[in-house]
Short mmCIF file of C-alpha atoms and ligand atoms in Angstrom, two decimals:
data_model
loop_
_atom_site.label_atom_id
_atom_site.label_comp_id
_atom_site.label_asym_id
_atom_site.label_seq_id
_atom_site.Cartn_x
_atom_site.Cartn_y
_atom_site.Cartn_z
CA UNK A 1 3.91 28.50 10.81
CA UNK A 2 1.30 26.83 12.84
CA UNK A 3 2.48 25.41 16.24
CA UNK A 4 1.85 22.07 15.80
CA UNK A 5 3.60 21.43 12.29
CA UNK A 6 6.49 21.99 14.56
CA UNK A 7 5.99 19.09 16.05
CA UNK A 8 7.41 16.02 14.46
CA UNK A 9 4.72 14.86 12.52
CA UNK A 10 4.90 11.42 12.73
CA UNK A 11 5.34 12.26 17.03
CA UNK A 12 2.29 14.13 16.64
CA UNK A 13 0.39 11.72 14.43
CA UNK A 14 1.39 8.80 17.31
CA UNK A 15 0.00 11.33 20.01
CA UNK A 16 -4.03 11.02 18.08
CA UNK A 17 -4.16 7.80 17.57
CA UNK A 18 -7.82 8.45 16.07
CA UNK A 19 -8.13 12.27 15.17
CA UNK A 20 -6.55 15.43 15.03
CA UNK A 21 -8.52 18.69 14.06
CA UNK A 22 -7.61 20.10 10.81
CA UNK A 23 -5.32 22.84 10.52
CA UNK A 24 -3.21 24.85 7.52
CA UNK A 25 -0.10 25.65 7.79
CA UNK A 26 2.85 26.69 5.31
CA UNK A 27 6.66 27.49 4.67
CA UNK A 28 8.46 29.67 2.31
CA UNK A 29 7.67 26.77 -0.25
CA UNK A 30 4.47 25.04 0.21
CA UNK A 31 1.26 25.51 1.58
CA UNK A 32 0.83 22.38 4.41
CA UNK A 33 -2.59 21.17 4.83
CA UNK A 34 -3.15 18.67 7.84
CA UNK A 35 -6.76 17.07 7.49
CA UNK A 36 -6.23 14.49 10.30
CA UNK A 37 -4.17 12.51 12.31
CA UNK A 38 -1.52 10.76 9.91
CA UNK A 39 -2.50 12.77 7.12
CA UNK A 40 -0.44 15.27 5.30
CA UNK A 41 -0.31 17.58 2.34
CA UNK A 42 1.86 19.47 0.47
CA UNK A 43 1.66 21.81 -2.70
CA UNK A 44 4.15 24.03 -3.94
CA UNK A 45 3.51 27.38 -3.82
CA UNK A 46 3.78 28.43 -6.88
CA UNK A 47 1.55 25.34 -8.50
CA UNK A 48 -1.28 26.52 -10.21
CA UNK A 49 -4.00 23.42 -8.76
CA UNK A 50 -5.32 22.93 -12.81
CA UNK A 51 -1.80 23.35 -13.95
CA UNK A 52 -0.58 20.41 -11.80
CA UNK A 53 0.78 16.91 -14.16
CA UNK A 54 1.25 15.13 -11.39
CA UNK A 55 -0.68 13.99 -8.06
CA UNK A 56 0.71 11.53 -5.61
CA UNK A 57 -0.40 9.86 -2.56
CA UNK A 58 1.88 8.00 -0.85
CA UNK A 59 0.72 5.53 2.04
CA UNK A 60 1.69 3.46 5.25
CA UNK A 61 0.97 1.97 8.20
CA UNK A 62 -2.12 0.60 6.95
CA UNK A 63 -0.50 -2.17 9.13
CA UNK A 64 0.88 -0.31 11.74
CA UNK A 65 3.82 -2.83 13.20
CA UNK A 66 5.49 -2.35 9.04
CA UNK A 67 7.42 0.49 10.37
CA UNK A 68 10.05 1.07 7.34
CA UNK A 69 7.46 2.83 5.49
CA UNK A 70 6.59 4.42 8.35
CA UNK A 71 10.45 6.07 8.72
CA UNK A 72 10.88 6.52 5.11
CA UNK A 73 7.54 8.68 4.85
CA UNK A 74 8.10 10.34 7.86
CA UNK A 75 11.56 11.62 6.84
CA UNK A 76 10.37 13.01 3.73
CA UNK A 77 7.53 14.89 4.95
CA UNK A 78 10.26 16.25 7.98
CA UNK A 79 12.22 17.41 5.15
CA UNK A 80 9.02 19.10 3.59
CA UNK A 81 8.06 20.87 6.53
CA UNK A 82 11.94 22.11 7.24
CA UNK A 83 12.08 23.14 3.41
CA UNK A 84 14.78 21.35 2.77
CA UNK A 85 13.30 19.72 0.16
CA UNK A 86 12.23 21.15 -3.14
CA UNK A 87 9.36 19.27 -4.71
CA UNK A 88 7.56 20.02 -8.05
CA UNK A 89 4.04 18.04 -7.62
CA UNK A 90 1.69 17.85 -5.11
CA UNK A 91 1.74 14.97 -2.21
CA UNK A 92 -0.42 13.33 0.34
CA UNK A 93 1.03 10.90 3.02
CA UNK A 94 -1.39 8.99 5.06
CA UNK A 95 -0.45 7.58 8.02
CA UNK A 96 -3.56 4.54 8.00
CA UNK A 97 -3.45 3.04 11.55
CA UNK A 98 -1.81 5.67 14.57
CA UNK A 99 -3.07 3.59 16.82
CA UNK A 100 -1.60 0.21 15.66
CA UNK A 101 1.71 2.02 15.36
CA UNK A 102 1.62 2.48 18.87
CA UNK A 103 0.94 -0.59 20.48
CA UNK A 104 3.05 -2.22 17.34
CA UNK A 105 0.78 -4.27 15.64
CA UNK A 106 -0.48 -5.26 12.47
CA UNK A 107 -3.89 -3.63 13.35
CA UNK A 108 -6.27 -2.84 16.96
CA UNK A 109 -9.44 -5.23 15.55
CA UNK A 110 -9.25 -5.24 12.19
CA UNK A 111 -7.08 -5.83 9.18
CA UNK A 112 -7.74 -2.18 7.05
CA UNK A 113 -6.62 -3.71 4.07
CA UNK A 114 -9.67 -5.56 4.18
CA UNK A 115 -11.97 -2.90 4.80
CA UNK A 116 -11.18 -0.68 1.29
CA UNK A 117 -14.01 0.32 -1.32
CA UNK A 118 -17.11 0.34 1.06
CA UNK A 119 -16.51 -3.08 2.81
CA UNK A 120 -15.92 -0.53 5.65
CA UNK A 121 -20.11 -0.33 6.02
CA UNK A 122 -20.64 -3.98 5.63
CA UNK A 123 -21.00 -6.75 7.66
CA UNK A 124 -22.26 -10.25 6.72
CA UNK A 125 -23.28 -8.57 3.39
CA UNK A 126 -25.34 -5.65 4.91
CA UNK A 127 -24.83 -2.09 5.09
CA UNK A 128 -24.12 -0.67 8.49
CA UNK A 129 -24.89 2.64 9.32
CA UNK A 130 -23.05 3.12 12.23
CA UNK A 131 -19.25 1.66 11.86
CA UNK A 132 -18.20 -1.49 13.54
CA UNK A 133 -14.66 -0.16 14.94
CA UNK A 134 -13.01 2.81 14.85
CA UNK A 135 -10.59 0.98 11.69
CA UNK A 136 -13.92 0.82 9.56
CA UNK A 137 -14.88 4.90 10.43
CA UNK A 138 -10.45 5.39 9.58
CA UNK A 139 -10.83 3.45 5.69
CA UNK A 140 -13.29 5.29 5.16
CA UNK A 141 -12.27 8.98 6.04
CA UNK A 142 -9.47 7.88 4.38
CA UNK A 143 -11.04 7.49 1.09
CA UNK A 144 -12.51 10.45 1.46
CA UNK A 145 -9.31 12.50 1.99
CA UNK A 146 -8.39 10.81 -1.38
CA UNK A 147 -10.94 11.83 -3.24
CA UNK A 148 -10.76 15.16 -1.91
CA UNK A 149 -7.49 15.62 -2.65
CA UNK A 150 -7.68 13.91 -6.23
CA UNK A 151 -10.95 16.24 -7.10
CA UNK A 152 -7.98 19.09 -6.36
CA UNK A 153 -6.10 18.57 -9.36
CA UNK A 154 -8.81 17.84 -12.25
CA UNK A 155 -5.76 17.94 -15.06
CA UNK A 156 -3.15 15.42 -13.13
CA UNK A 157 -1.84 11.87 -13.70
CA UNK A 158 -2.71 10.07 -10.39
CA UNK A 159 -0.27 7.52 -8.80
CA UNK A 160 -0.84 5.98 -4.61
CA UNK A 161 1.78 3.95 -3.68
CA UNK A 162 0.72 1.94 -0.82
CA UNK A 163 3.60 1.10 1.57
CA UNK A 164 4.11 -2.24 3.70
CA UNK A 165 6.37 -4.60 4.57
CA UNK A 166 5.29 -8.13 4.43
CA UNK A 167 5.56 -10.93 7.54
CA UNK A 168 7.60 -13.52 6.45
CA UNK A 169 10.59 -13.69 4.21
CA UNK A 170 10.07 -13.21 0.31
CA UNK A 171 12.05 -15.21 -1.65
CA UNK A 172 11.61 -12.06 -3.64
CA UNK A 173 12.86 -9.26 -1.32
CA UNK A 174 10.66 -6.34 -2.65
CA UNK A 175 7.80 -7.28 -4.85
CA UNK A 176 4.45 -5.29 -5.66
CA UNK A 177 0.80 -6.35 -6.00
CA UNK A 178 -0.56 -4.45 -8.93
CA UNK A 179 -4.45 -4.45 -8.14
CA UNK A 180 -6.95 -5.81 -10.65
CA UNK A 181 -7.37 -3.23 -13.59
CA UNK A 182 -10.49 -5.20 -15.20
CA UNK A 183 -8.73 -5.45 -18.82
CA UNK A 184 -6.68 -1.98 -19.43
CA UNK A 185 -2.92 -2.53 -20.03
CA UNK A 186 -0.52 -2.92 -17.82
CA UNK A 187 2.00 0.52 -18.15
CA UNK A 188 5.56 -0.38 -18.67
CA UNK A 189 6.15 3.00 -17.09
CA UNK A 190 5.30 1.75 -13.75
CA UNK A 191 7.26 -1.04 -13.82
CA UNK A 192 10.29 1.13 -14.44
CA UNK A 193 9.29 3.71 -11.85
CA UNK A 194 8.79 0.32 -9.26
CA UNK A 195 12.10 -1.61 -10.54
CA UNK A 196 14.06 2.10 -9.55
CA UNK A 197 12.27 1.07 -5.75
CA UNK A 198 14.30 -2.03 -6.32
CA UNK A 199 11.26 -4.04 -7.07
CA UNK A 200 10.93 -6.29 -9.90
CA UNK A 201 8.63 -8.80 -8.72
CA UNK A 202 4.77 -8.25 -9.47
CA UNK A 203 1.61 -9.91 -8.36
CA UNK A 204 -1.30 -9.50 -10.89
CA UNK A 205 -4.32 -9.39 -9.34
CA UNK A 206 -7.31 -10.64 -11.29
CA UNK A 207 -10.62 -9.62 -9.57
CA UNK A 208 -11.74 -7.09 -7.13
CA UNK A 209 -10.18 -6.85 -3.56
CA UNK A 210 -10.79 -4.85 -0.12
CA UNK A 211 -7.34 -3.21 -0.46
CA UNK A 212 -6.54 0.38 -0.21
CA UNK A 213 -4.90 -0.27 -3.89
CA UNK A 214 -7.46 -1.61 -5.47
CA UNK A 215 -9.73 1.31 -4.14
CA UNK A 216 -7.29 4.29 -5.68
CA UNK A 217 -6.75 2.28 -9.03
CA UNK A 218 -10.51 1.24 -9.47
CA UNK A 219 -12.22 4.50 -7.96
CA UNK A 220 -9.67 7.34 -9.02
CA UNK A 221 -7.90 5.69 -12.09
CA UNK A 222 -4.80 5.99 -9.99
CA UNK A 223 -1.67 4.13 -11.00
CA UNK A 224 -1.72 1.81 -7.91
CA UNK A 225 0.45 -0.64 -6.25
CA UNK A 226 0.51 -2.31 -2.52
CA UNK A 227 4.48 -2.44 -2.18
CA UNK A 228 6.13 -4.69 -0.50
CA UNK A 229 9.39 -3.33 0.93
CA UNK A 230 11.04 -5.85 2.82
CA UNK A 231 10.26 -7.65 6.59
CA UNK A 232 8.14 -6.35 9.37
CA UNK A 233 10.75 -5.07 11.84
CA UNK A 234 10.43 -3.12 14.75
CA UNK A 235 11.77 0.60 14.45
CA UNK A 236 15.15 1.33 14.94
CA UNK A 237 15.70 -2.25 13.60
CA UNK A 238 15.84 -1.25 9.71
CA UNK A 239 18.57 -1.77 7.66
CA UNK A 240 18.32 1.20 6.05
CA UNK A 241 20.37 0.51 3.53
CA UNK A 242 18.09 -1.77 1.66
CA UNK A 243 14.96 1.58 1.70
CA UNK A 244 17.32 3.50 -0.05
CA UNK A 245 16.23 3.33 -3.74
CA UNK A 246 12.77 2.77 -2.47
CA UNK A 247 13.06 6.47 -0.90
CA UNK A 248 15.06 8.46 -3.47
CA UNK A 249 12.69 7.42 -6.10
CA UNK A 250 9.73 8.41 -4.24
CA UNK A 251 11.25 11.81 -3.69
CA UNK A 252 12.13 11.47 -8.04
CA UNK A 253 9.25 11.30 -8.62
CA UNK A 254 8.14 14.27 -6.35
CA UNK A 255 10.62 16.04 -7.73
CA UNK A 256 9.51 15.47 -11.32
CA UNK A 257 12.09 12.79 -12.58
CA UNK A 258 10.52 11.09 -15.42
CA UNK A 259 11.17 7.38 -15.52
CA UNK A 260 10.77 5.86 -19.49
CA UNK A 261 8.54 2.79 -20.25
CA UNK A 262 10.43 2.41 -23.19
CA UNK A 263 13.17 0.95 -21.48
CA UNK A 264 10.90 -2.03 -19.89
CA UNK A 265 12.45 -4.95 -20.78
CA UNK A 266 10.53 -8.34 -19.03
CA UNK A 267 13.37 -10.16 -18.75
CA UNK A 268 13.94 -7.55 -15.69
CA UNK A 269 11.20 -8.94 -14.06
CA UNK A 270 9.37 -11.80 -12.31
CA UNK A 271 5.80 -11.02 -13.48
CA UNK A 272 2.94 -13.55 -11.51
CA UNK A 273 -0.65 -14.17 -11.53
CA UNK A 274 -2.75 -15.79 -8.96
CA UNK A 275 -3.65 -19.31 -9.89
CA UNK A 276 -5.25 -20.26 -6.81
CA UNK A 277 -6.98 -18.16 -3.73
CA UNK A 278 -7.81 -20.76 -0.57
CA UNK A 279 -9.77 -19.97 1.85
CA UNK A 280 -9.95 -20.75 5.25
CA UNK A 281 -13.37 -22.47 6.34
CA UNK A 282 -12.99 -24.03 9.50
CA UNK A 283 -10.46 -23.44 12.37
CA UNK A 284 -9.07 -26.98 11.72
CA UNK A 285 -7.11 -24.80 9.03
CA UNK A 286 -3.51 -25.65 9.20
CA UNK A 287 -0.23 -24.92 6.82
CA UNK A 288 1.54 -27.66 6.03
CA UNK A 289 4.77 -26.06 5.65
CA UNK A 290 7.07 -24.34 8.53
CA UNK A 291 6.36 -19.89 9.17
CA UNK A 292 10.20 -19.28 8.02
CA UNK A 293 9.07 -20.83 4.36
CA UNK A 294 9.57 -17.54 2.12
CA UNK A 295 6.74 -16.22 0.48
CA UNK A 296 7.54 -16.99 -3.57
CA UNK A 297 8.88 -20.06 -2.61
CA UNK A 298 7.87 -22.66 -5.52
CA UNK A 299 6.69 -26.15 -5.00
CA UNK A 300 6.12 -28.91 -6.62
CA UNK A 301 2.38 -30.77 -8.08
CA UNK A 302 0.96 -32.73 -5.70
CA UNK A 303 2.73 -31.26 -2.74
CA UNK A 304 0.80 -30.52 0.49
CA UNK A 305 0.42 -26.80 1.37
CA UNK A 306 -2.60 -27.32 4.09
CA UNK A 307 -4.80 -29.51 5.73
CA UNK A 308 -8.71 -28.76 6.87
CA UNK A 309 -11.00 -31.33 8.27
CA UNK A 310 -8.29 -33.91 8.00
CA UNK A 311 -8.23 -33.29 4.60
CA UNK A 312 -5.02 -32.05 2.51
CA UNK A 313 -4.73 -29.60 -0.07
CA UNK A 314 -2.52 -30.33 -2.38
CA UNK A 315 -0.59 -27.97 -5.27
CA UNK A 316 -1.90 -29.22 -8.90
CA UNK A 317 0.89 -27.71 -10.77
CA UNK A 318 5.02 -27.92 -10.73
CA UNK A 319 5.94 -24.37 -10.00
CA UNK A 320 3.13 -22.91 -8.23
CA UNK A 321 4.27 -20.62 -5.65
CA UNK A 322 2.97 -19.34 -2.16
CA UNK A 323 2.25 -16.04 -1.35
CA UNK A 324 0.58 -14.07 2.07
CA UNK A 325 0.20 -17.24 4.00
CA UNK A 326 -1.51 -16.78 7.02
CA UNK A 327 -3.68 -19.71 8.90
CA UNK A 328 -4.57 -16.70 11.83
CA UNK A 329 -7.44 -14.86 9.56
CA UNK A 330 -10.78 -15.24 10.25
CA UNK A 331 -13.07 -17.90 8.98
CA UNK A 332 -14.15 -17.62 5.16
CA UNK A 333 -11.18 -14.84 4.88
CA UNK A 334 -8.38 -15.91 2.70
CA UNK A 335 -5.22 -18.06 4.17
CA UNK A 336 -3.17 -18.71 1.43
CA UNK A 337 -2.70 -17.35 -2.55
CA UNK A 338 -0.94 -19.51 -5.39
CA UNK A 339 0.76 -17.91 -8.12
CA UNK A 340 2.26 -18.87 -11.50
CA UNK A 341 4.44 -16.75 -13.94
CA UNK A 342 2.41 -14.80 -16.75
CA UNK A 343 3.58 -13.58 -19.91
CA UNK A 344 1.55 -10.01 -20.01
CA UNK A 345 2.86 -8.34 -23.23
CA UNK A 346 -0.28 -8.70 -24.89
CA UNK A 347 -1.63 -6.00 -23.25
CA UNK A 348 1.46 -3.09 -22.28
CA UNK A 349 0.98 0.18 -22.96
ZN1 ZN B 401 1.03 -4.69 5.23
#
């Protein structure tokens, strides 16, 4: 075994905030691959690469102060490593942001999740060729250890869950943004596998985004969800008791544990789409309502949500909910999403 898998991983990751050399490594089950800092492989030994069904890639810290994810992943690759886990597929874990894990924030200069499917080489709408921060150069060797590991296992089923926790309260504890899939059905499988996470609130997304979901669904065909976990908390400050389901059904899955659409029901579940995306324009951008106001939380038509320029904007329909607030992004970013419920089983598969 190589020296430094003995390391804790997630220890090690926090020591290279930016990059680690690659190394290979293995126990008496799997061969370990590390490809960077944060970034992780296993594959059972005894998989045969164009045999494998399965391929999953499981993220966090995109936002590096959501540190649940952060634990949850990190135990599960300790138990990996220590072989004390038997896993049938192969796995990734990425580790997005070391360096925002250490200092405990959200991000060092800018938001990752913004910077997905080449918006890491643009600025103002042209290409750079040199990157802007050292998050830009991260999203994108970060899409390229997904395709790389994706272009692994020609025969597989794909699936990234990418893990977060979100700022404020959710009226909905766990929910999931399921990133725009430009007209194929919605699989009832994935809500099952999600609602066994103890999610069964989902955000539809209906055009193109910068997200790291959006990139694995749209550019690898990966079933791909940003999940929302809980509240940002500090570590050590988890109550782990509410990551529990999220955690054994990761492993489940690892572990080859089918989960049956059939059994989708939508009565489970609180199924939205975005009515409304506001952006911010001008830094007279304010919120209207108070920071403890839970995301999910409904209002009524012709209530005030924000005010710009002195002027208010206003909901236009009874029911329309709020969701990612956040008057701190930059100008011409987006501040605030409203979302309705949708009735989607016109198009399950
Ligand atoms: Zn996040």
């Amino acid at each position: 075994m190589h020296d430094l898998i003995k390391t804790d991983f997630l220890t090690l990751t926090r020591q290279h905030e930016w990059h680690l050399d690659a190394f290979i490594s293995s126990n008496e089950i799997y061969n370990i691959s590390v490809w960077d800092t944060g970034v992780i492989k296993f594959e059972p030994k005894t998989l045969k690469k164009e045999q494998a069904e399965q391929a999953f890639v499981f993220s966090s810290a995109i936002h590096g102060n959501e540190t649940a994810p952060i634990e949850i992943c990190s135990e599960i690759i300790n138990s990996l490593i220590a072989g004390d886990l038997i896993i049938k597929h192969p796995v990734l874990f990425m580790f997005g942001n070391p360096a925002s894990i250490n200092i405990g924030e959200r991000f060092v200069e800018e938001n990752m999740n913004r910077l997905f499917s080449g918006y890491h080489s643009l600025h103002e709408g042209q290409v750079t060729k040199v990157f802007l921060n050292k998050e830009r150069e991260r999203a994108s060797k970060l899409e390229n250890y997904m395709t790389n590991f994706y272009a692994e296992y020609t025969n597989a089923e794909r699936t990234h869950y990418d893990l977060h926790t979100a700022i404020r309260d959710s009226a909905h504890e766990k929910f999931a943004v399921y990133p725009y899939v430009h007209g194929k059905p919605w699989k009832k499988q994935q809500f099952e596998i999600l609602k066994a996470m103890g999610v069964t609130t989902f955000l539809l997304m209906e055009k193109p985004a910068t997200t790291f979901s959006y990139y694995s669904s749209n550019t690898h065909g990966a079933n791909s969800f940003t999940v929302e976990l809980g509240k940002v908390r500090p570590f050590g400050e988890n109550d782990q008791s509410k990551f529990v389901a999220a955690k054994s059904t990761l492993i489940n899955l690892l572990q080859g544990h089918t989960y049956a659409g059939d059994n989708f029901n939508s009565a489970n579940y609180q199924i939205m789409t975005v009515y409304r995306e506001i952006n911010k324009h001008d830094q007279s951008f304010q919120l209207s309502f108070a920071d403890n106001v839970a995301n999910f939380t409904q209002f009524k038509a012709g209530e005030e949500l924000a005010t710009e320029n002195g002027v208010a904007i206003v909901t236009e329909k009874d029911g329309e909910a709020i969701v990612f607030p956040n008057a701190n992004v930059a100008i011409g970013q987006r501040a605030l999403l409203t979302v309705l419920p949708t009735d989607i089983s016109a198009n399950l598969v």
